Short mmCIF file of C-alpha atoms in Angstrom, two decimals:
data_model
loop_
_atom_site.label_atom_id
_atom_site.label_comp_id
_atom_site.label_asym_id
_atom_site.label_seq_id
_atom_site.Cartn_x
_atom_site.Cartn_y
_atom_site.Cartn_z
CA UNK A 1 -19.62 -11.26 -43.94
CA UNK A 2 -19.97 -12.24 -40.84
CA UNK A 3 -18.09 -15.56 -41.74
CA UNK A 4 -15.10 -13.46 -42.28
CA UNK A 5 -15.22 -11.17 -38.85
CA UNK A 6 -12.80 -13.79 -36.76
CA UNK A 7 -10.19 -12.51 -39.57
CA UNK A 8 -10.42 -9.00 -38.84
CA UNK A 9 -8.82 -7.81 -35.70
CA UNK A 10 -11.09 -5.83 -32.84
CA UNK A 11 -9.73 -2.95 -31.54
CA UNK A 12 -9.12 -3.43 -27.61
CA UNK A 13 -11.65 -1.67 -25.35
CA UNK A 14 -10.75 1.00 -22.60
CA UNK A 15 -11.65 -1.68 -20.38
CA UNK A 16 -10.05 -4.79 -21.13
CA UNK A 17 -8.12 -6.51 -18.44
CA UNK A 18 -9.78 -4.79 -16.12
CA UNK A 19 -11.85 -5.74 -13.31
CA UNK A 20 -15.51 -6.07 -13.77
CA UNK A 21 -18.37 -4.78 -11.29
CA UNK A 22 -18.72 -8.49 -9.45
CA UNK A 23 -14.32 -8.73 -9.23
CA UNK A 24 -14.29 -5.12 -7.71
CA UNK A 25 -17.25 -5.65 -5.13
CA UNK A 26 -15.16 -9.32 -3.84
CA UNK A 27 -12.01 -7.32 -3.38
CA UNK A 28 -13.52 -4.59 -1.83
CA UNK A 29 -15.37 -7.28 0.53
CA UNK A 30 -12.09 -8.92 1.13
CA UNK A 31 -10.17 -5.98 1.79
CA UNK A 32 -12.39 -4.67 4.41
CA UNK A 33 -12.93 -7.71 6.27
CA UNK A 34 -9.04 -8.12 5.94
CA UNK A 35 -8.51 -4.58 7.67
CA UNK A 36 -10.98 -5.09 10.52
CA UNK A 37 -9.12 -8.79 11.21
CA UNK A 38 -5.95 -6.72 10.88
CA UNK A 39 -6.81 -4.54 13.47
CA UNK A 40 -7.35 -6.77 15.82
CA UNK A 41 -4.18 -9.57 14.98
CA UNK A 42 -1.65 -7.32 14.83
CA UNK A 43 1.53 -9.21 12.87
CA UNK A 44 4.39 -7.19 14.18
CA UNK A 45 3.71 -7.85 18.00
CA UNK A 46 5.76 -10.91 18.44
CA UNK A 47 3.32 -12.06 21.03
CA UNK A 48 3.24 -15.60 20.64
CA UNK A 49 -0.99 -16.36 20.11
CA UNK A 50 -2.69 -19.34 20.10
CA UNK A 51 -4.77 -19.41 16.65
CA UNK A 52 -8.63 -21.06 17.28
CA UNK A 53 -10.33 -19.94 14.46
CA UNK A 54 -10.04 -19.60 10.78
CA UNK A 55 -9.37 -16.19 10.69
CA UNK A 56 -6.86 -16.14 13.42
CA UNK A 57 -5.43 -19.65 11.06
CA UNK A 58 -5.55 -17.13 7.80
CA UNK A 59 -3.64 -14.49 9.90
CA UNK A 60 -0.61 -16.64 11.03
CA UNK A 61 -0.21 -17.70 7.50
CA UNK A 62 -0.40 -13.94 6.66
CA UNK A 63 1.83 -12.62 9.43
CA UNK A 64 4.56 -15.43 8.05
CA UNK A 65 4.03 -14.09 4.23
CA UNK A 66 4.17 -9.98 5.08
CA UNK A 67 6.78 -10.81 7.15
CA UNK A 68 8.80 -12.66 4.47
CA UNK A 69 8.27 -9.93 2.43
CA UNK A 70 8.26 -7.05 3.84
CA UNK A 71 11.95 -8.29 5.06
CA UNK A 72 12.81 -9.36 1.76
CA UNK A 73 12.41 -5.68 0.50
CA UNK A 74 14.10 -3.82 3.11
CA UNK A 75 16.97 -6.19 3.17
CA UNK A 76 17.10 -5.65 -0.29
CA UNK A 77 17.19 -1.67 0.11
CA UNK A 78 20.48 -2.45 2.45
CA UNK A 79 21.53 -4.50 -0.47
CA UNK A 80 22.12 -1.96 -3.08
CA UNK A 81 24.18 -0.04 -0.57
CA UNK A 82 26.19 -3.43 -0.37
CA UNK A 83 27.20 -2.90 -3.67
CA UNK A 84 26.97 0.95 -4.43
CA UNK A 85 29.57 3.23 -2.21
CA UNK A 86 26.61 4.89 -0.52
CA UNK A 87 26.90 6.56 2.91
CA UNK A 88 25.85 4.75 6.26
CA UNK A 89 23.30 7.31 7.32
CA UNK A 90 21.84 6.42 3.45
CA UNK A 91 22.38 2.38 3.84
CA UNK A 92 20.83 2.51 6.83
CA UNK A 93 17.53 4.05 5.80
CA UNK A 94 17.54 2.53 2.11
CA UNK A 95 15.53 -0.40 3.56
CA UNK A 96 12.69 1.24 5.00
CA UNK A 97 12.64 3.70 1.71
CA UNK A 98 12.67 0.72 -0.29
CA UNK A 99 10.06 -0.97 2.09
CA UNK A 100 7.64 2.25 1.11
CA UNK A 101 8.69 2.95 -2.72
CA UNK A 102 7.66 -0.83 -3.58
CA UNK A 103 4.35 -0.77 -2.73
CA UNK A 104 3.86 2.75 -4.03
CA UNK A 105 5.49 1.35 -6.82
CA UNK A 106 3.36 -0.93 -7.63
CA UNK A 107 0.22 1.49 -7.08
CA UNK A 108 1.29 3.89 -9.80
CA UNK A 109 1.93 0.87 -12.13
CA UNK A 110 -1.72 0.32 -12.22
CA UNK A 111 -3.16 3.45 -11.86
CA UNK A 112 -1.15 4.14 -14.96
CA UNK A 113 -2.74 1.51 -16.39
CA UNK A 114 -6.29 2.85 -14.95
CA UNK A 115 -6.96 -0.43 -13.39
CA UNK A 116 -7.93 1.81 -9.84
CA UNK A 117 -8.93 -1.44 -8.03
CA UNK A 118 -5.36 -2.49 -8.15
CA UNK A 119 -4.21 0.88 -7.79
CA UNK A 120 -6.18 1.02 -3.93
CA UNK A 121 -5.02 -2.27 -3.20
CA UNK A 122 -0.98 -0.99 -3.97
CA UNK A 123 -2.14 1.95 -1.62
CA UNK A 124 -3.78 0.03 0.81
CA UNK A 125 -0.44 -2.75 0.97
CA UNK A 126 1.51 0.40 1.51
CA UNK A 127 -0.15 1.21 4.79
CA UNK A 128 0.53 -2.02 5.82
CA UNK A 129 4.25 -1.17 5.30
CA UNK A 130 4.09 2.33 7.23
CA UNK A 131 2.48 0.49 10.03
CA UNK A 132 5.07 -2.26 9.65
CA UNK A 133 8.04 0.80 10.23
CA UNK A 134 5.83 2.31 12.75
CA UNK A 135 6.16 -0.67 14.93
CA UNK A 136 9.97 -0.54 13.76
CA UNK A 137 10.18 2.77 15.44
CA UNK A 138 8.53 2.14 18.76
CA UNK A 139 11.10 -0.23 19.18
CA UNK A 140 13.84 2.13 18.69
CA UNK A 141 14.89 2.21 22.31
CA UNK A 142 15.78 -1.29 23.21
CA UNK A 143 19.12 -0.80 21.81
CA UNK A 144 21.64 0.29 18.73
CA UNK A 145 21.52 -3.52 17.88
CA UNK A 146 18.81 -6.17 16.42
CA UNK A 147 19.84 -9.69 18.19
CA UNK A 148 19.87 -12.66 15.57
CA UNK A 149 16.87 -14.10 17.58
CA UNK A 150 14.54 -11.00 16.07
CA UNK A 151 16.53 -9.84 12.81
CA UNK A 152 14.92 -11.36 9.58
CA UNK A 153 18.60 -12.35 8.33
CA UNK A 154 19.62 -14.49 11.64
CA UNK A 155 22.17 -13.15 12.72
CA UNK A 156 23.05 -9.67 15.02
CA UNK A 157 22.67 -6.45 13.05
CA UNK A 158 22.24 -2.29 13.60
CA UNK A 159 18.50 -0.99 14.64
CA UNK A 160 17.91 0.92 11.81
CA UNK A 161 15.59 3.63 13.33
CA UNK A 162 17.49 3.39 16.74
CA UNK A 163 20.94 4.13 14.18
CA UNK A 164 19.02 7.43 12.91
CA UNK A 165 16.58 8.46 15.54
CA UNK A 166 20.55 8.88 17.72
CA UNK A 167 21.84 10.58 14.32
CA UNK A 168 19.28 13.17 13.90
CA UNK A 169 19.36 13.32 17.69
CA UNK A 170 15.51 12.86 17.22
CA UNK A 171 15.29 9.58 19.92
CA UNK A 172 13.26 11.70 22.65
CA UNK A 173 10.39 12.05 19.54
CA UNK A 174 10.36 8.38 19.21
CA UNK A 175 6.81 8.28 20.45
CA UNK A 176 5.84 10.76 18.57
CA UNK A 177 7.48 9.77 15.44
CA UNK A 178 5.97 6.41 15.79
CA UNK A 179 2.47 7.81 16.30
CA UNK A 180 2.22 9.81 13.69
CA UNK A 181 3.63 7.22 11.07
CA UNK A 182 0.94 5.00 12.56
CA UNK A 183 -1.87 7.27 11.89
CA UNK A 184 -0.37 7.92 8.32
CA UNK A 185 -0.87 4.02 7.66
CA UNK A 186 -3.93 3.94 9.12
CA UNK A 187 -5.67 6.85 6.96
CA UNK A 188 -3.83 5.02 3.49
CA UNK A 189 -5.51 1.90 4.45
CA UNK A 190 -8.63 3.02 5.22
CA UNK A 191 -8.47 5.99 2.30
CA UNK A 192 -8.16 2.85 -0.12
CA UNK A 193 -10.82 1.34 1.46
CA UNK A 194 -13.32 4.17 1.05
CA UNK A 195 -11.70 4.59 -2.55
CA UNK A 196 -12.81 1.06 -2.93
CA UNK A 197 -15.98 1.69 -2.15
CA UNK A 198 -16.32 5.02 -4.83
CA UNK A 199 -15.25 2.79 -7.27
CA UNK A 200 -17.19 -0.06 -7.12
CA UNK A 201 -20.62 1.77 -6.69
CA UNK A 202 -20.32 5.53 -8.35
CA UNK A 203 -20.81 4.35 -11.97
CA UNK A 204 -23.23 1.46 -11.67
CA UNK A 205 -25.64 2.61 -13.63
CA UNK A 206 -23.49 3.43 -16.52
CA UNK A 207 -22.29 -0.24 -16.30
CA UNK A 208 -25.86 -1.40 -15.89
#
């Protein structure tokens, strides 16, 4: 019979397509060398640096991809307000809600699909994106307008959190606002991190 068993279909396994013991522990050694590097290159400064290394190389390229798209979501928030009759006040903040929802996105996707290690990593990428607005916020005060030199589109357009922090008549809390925000990325990234770290080494020796 055993001839025959390649004609017989098996029936998938809780765990296929999912990563094994030796995938998780790489990502969960990537991931927390990439927050401690993180930490210390900051992407949104727009400090011009002088990269020496390999990890300072490995940031610039990653400060030119989160960058890309990062900007590539939020614009595309504004977008659908392009095209929908939605209010400013709701235009306005579409991109930074759309700038959060993908990367949660994403994160539920998987943990739907009980893949976990993906799941942190959504959750971890979203933290990036809070501190990413966080930064946004601080710079609130420079002005009601984005010059083409520093908007991601090239060309003069509205400070979104400068637009709604004056709306809401919330601008003195920008400090505050910003702070906590930060703090709220900080504890998702390192949350997934310590998540990671569950993962990888609660149920070794049932995998054993």
């Amino acid at each position: 019979m055993k001839k025959f068993n390649h004609l017989f279909k098996k029936e998938k396994s809780s765990t296929d397509g999912l990563p094994d013991k030796r995938t998780k522990k790489f990502i969960l050694l990537l991931f927390v060398c990439f927050f401690f590097f993180y930490l210390q290159y900051k992407p949104y400064s727009g400090q011009i640096h002088e990269f020496r290394t390999i990890s300072e190389y490995f940031f610039g390229i990653y400060q030119f991809i989160i960058n890309q798209t990062l900007g590539i979501v939020h614009e595309g928030g504004h977008g659908v307000c392009y095209i929908l009759p939605c209010p400013k006040f709701v235009m306005v903040m579409n991109g930074t809600l759309f700038q959060w929802l993908f990367p949660f996105g994403v994160a539920y996707y998987y943990k739907k699909q009980k893949n976990y290690m993906a799941y942190y990593v959504g959750i971890f990428i979203l933290g990036i994106s809070f501190d990413y607005s966080s930064w946004y916020m601080s710079t609130a005060h420079q002005g009601a307008i984005v010059t083409a030199a520093k908007s991601f589109l090239g060309v003069d357009g509205i400070h979104d959190f400068n637009y709604m922090f004056t709306t809401l008549g919330v601008m003195p809390y920008e400090s505050l606002i910003s702070g906590m925000t930060k703090l709220v990325s900080v504890l998702l990234m390192a949350g997934a991190l310590i998540a990671m770290f569950f993962e990888v080494f609660s149920n070794q020796k049932e995998e054993q």
